[in-house]
Coordinates of C-alpha atoms and ligand atoms in Angstrom, one line a residue:
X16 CA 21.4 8.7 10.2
X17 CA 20.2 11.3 7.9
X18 CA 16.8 10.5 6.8
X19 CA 13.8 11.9 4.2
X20 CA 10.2 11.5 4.5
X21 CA 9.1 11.8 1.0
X22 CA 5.4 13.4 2.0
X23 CA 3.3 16.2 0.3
X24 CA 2.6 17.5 3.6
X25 CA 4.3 17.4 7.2
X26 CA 1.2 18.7 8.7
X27 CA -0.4 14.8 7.9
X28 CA -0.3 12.4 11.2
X29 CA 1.5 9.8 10.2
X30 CA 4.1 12.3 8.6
X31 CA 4.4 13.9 11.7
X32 CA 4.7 10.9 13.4
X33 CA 7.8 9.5 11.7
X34 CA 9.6 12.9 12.0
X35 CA 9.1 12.4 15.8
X36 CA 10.1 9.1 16.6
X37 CA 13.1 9.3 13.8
X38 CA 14.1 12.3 16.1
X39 CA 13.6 10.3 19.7
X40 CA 16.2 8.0 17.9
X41 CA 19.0 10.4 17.4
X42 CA 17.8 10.5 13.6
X43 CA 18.3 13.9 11.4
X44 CA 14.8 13.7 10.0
X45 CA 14.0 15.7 6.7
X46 CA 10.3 16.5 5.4
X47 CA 10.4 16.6 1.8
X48 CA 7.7 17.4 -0.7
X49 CA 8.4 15.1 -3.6
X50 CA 6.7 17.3 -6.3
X51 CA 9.2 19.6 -5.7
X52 CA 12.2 17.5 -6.1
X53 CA 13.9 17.9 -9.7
X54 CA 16.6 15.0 -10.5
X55 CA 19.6 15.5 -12.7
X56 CA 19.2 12.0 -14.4
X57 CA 21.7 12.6 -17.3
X58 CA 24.9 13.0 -15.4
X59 CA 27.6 10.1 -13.8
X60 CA 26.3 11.9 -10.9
X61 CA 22.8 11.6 -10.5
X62 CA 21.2 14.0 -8.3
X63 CA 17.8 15.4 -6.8
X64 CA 17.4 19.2 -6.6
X65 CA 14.8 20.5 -4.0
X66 CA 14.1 24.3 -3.3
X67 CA 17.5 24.6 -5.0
X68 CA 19.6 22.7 -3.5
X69 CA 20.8 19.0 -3.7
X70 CA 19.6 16.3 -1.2
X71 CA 22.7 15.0 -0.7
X72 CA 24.4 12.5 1.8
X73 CA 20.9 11.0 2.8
X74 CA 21.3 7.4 4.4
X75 CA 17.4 6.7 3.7
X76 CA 14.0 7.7 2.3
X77 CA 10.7 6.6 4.0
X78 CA 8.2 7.2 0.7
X79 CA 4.5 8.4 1.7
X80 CA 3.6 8.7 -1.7
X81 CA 0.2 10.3 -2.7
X82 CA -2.2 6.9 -4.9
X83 CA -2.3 10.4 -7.5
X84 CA 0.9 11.4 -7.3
X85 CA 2.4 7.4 -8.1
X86 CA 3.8 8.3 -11.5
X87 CA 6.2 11.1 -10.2
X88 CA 6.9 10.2 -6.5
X89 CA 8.2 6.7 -8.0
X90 CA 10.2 8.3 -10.4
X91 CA 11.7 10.4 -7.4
X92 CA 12.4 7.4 -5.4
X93 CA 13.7 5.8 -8.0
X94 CA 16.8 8.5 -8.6
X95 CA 17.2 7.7 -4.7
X96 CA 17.6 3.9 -5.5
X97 CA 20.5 5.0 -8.1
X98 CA 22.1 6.9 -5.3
X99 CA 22.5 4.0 -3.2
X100 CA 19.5 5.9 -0.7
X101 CA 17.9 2.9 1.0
X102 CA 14.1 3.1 0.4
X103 CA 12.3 0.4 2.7
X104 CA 9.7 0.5 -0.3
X105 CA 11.1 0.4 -3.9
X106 CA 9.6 2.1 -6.9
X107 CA 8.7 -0.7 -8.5
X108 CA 7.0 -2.5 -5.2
X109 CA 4.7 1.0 -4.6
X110 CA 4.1 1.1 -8.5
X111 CA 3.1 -2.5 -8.7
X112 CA 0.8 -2.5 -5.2
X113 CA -0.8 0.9 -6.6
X114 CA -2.3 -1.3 -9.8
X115 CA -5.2 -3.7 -8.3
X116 CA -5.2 -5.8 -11.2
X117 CA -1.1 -6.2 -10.9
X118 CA -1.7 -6.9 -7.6
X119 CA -4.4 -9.8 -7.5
X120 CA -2.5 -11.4 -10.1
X121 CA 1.3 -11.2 -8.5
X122 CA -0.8 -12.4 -4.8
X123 CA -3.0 -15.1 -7.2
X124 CA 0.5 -17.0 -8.6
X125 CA 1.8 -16.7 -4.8
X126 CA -1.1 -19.0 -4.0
X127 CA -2.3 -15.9 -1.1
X128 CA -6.0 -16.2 -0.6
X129 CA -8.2 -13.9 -2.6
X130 CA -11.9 -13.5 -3.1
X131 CA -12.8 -15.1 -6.0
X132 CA -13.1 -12.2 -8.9
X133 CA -13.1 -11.4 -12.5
X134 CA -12.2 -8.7 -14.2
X135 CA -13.6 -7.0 -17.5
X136 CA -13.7 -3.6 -19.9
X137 CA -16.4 -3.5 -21.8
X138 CA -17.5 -7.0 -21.6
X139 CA -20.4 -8.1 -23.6
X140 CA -19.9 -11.1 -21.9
X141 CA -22.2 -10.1 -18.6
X142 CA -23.6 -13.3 -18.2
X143 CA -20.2 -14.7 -18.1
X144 CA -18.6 -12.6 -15.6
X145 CA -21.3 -12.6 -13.0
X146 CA -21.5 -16.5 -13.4
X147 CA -17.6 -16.4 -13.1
X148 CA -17.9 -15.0 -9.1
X149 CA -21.1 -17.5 -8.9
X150 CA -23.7 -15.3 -9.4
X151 CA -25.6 -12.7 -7.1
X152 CA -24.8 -10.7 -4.3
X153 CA -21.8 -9.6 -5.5
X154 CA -19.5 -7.2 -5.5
X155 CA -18.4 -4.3 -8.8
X156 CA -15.4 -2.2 -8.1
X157 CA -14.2 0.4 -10.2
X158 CA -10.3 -0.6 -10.8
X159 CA -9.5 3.3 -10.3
X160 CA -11.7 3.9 -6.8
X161 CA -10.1 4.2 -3.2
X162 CA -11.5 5.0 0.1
X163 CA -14.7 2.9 -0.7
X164 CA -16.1 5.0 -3.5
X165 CA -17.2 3.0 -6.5
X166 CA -17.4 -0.1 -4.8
X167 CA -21.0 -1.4 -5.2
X168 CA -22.9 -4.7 -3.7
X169 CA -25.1 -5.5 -6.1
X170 CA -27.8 -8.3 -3.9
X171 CA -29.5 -9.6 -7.1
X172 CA -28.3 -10.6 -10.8
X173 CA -30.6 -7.8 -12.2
X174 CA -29.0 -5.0 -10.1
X175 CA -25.6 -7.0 -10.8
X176 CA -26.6 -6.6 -14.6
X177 CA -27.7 -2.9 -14.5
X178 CA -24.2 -1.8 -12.6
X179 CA -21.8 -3.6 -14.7
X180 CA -24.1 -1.8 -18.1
X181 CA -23.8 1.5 -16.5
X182 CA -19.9 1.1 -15.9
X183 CA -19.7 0.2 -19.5
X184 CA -21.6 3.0 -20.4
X185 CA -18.4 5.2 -18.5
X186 CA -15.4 3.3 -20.5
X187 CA -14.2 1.9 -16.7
X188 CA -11.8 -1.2 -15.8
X189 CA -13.8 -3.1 -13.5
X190 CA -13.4 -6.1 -10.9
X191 CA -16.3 -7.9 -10.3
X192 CA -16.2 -10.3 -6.5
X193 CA -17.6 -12.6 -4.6
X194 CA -19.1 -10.9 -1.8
X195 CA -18.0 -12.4 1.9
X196 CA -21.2 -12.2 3.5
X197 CA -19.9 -13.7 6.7
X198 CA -16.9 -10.8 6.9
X199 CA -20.4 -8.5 8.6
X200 CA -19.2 -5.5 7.3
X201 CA -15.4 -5.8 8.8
X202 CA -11.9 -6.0 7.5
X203 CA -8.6 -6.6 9.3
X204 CA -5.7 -4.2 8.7
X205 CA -2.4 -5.9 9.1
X206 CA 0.3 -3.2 9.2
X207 CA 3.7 -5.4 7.8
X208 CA 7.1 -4.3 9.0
X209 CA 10.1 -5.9 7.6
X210 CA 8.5 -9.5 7.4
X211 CA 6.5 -9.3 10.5
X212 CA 2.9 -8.5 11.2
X213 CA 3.8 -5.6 14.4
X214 CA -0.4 -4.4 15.0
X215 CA -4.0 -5.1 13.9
X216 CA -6.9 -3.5 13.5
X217 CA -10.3 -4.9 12.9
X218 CA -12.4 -2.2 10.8
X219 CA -16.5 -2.6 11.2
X220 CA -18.3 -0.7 8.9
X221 CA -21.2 1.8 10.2
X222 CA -24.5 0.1 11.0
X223 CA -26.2 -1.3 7.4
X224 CA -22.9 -0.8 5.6
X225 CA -20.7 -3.5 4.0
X226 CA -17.9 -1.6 3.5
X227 CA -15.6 -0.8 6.6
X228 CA -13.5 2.3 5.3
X229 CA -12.7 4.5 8.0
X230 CA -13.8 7.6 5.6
X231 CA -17.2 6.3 5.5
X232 CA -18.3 6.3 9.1
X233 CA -16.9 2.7 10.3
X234 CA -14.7 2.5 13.6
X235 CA -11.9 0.5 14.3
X236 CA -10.3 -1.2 17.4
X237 CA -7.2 -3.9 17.9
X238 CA -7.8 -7.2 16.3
X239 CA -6.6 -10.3 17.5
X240 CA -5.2 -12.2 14.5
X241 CA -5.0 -15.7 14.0
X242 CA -2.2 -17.7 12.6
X243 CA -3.5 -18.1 9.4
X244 CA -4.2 -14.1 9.1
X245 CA -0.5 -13.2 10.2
X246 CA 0.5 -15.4 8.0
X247 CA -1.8 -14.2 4.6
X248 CA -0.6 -10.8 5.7
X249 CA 3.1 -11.6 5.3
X250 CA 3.5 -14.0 2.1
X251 CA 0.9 -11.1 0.7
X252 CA 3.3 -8.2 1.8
X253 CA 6.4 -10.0 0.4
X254 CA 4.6 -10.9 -3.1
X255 CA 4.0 -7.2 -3.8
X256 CA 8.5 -6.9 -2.6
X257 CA 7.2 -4.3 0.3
X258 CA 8.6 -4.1 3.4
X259 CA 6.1 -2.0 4.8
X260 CA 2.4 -2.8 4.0
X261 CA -1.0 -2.4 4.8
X262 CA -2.8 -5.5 4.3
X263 CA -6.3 -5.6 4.5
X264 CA -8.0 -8.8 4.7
X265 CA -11.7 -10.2 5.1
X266 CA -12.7 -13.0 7.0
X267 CA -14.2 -15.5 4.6
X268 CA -15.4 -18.6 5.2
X269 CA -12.6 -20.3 3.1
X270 CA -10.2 -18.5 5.4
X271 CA -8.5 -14.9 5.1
X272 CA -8.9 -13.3 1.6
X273 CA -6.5 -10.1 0.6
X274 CA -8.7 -7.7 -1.1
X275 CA -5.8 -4.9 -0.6
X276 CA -2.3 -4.2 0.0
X277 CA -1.1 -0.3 0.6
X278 CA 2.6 0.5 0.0
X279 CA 1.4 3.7 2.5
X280 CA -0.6 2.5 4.8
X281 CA -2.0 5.2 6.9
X282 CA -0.6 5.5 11.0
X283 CA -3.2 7.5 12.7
X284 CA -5.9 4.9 12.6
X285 CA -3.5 1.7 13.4
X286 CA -1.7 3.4 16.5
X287 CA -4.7 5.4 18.2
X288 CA -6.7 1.5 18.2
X289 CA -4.0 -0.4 19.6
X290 CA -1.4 1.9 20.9
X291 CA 1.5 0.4 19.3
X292 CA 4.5 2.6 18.5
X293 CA 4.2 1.5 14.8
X294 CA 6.0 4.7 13.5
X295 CA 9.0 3.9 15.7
X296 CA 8.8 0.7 14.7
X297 CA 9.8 2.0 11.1
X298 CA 12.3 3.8 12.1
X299 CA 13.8 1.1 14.0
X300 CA 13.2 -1.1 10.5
X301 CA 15.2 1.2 8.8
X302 CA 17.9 2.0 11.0
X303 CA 18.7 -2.1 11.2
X304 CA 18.8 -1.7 7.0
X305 CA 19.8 1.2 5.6
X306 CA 23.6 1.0 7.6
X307 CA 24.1 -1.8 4.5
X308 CA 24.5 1.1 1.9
X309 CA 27.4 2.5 3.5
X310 CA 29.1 -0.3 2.3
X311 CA 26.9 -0.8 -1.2
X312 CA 27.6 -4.2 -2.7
X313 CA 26.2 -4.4 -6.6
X314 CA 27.2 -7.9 -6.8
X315 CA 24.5 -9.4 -5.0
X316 CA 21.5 -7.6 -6.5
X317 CA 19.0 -5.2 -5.1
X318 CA 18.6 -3.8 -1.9
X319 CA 15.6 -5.9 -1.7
X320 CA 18.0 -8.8 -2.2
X321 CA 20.0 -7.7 1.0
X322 CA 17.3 -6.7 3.3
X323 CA 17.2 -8.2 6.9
X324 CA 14.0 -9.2 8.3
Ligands
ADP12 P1 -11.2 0.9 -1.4 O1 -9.8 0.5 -1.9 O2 -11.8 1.9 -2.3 O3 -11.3 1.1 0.0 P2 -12.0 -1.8 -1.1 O4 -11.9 -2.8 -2.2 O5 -11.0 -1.8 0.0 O6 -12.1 -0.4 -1.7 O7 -13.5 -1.9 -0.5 C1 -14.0 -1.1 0.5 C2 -14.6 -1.9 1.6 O8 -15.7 -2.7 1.1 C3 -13.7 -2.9 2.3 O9 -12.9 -2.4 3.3 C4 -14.7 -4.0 2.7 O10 -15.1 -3.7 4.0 C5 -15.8 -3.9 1.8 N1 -15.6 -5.0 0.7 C6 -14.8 -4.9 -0.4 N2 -14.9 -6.0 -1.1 C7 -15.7 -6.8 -0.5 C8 -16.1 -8.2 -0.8 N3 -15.8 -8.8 -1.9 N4 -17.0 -8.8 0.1 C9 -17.4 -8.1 1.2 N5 -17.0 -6.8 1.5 C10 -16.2 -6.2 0.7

């Protein structure tokens, strides 16, 4: 099977990683930087140009799309989709996960467990919103953050108050959130193959921290998940449509809460904590699915629509 890894760079881990065990299972494995692709999108023929020359005959694309780089590396998978490429993500699943607010509202009307929040622009309402979460501590998120920055626990309604006025003062979408107290500054990441929780890391955040991102000093080891959390993990995954996910999850005393799902979820820190093969694992995923598209049936919808779990 000839297959791409849509990645800005194949010196990145869990790039590297892919390539590997796509080779160990007789794949043709191809690195390809998606900013450099061009697509032909006004023939019969649609095709994607890249240093020149056409990707042609590909059976898949895995897409490790940068959270900056959404609006073009979707656009690039998408002219795959029209090719009949099998993409284990679709555009539309890695656009939709990449917008928090899409997101919580897509996991809300599947009835997956979420910490209670609210959402604002430049409220006047302040009041409102805070008592909207129940009041003090809480937690202000900047819609646009990632790796933990501009996310702010705010222990009292004054400091509440003052946060959500200066992110007004900036113009910013914000999400304002109960803050799970009991989760001790730890998340769960539940890495979703194809329907099926396959590892799990628990993430503790460095001493005096609340917030358990591996970029801000926390350290992270296997988690044993319970029922219930395999089980958020999964309906929360196949909300968002992906087939591979990163769901991370807090333990909340009215049971697992999704604060996040990644459509490309980092390897590194999953497979050095609990030793699990998860890049073959994709590859494996992929090989089971993509062999449909030799045989591409537009009858019966989407390849979401056909995938095997
Ligand atoms: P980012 O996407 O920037 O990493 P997150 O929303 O994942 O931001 O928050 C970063 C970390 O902060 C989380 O991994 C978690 O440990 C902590 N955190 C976030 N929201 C809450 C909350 N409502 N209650 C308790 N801890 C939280």
């Amino acid at each position: 099977m000839k297959i791409a890894i849509l990645s800005q760079n194949p010196h990145l881990y869990s790039t590297k990683r892919l390539k590997e065990a796509g080779q160990q299972q007789g794949h043709d494995m191809r690195v390809v930087d998606y900013l450099r692709c061009y697509m032909n999108i006004t023939s019969k023929k649609p095709t994607i140009v890249y240093k020149g020359q056409p990707l042609e005959n590909f059976d898949a694309i895995i897409p490790r799309i940068g959270a900056s780089k959404t609006f073009y590396g979707t656009a690039v998978v998408r002219q795959f989709e029209v090719m009949d490429v099998f993409s284990p993500n679709q555009s539309q699943a890695i656009s939709r996960s990449r917008d928090k607010l899409r997101s919580m509202q897509i996991l809300a009307r599947e009835g997956v467990g979420l910490p209670i929040t609210g959402f604002a622009h430049a409220t006047q309402d302040i009041d409102g919103l805070i008592e909207t979460v129940g009041g003090a501590p809480l937690v202000i998120k900047l819609l646009e953050g990632t790796q933990g920055i501009g996310v702010v626990l705010a222990e009292t309604y004054q400091a509440a108050k003052s946060v959500i006025e200066a992110f007004r003062g900036l113009d910013a979408n914000i999400l304002v959130q109960e803050f799970i107290k009991e989760a001790g500054g730890a998340d769960l990441r539940c890495f979703v193959v194809g329907g099926q929780v396959i590892a799990g890391m628990k993430r503790q955040g460095a001493e005096g921290e609340f917030r358990s991102n591996l970029h801000r000093g926390g350290n992270a080891e296997e988690a044993i998940l319970s029922a219930e959390e395999i089980d958020t993990a999964i309906r929360a995954a196949k909300a968002m449509g992906l087939k591979i996910a990163g769901v991370d999850l807090l333990r909340s005393n009215h049971g697992p809460v999704v604060m996040e799902v990644n459509s490309s979820p980092g390897l590194e820190g999953i497979e050095s904590a609990t030793g699990i093969d998860v890049a073959g694992k994709i590859i494996e995923f992929i090989t089971k699915n993509a062999e449909q598209t030799e045989e591409p049936d537009h009858s019966s919808g989407t390849f979401r629509d056909r995938i095997r779990y």
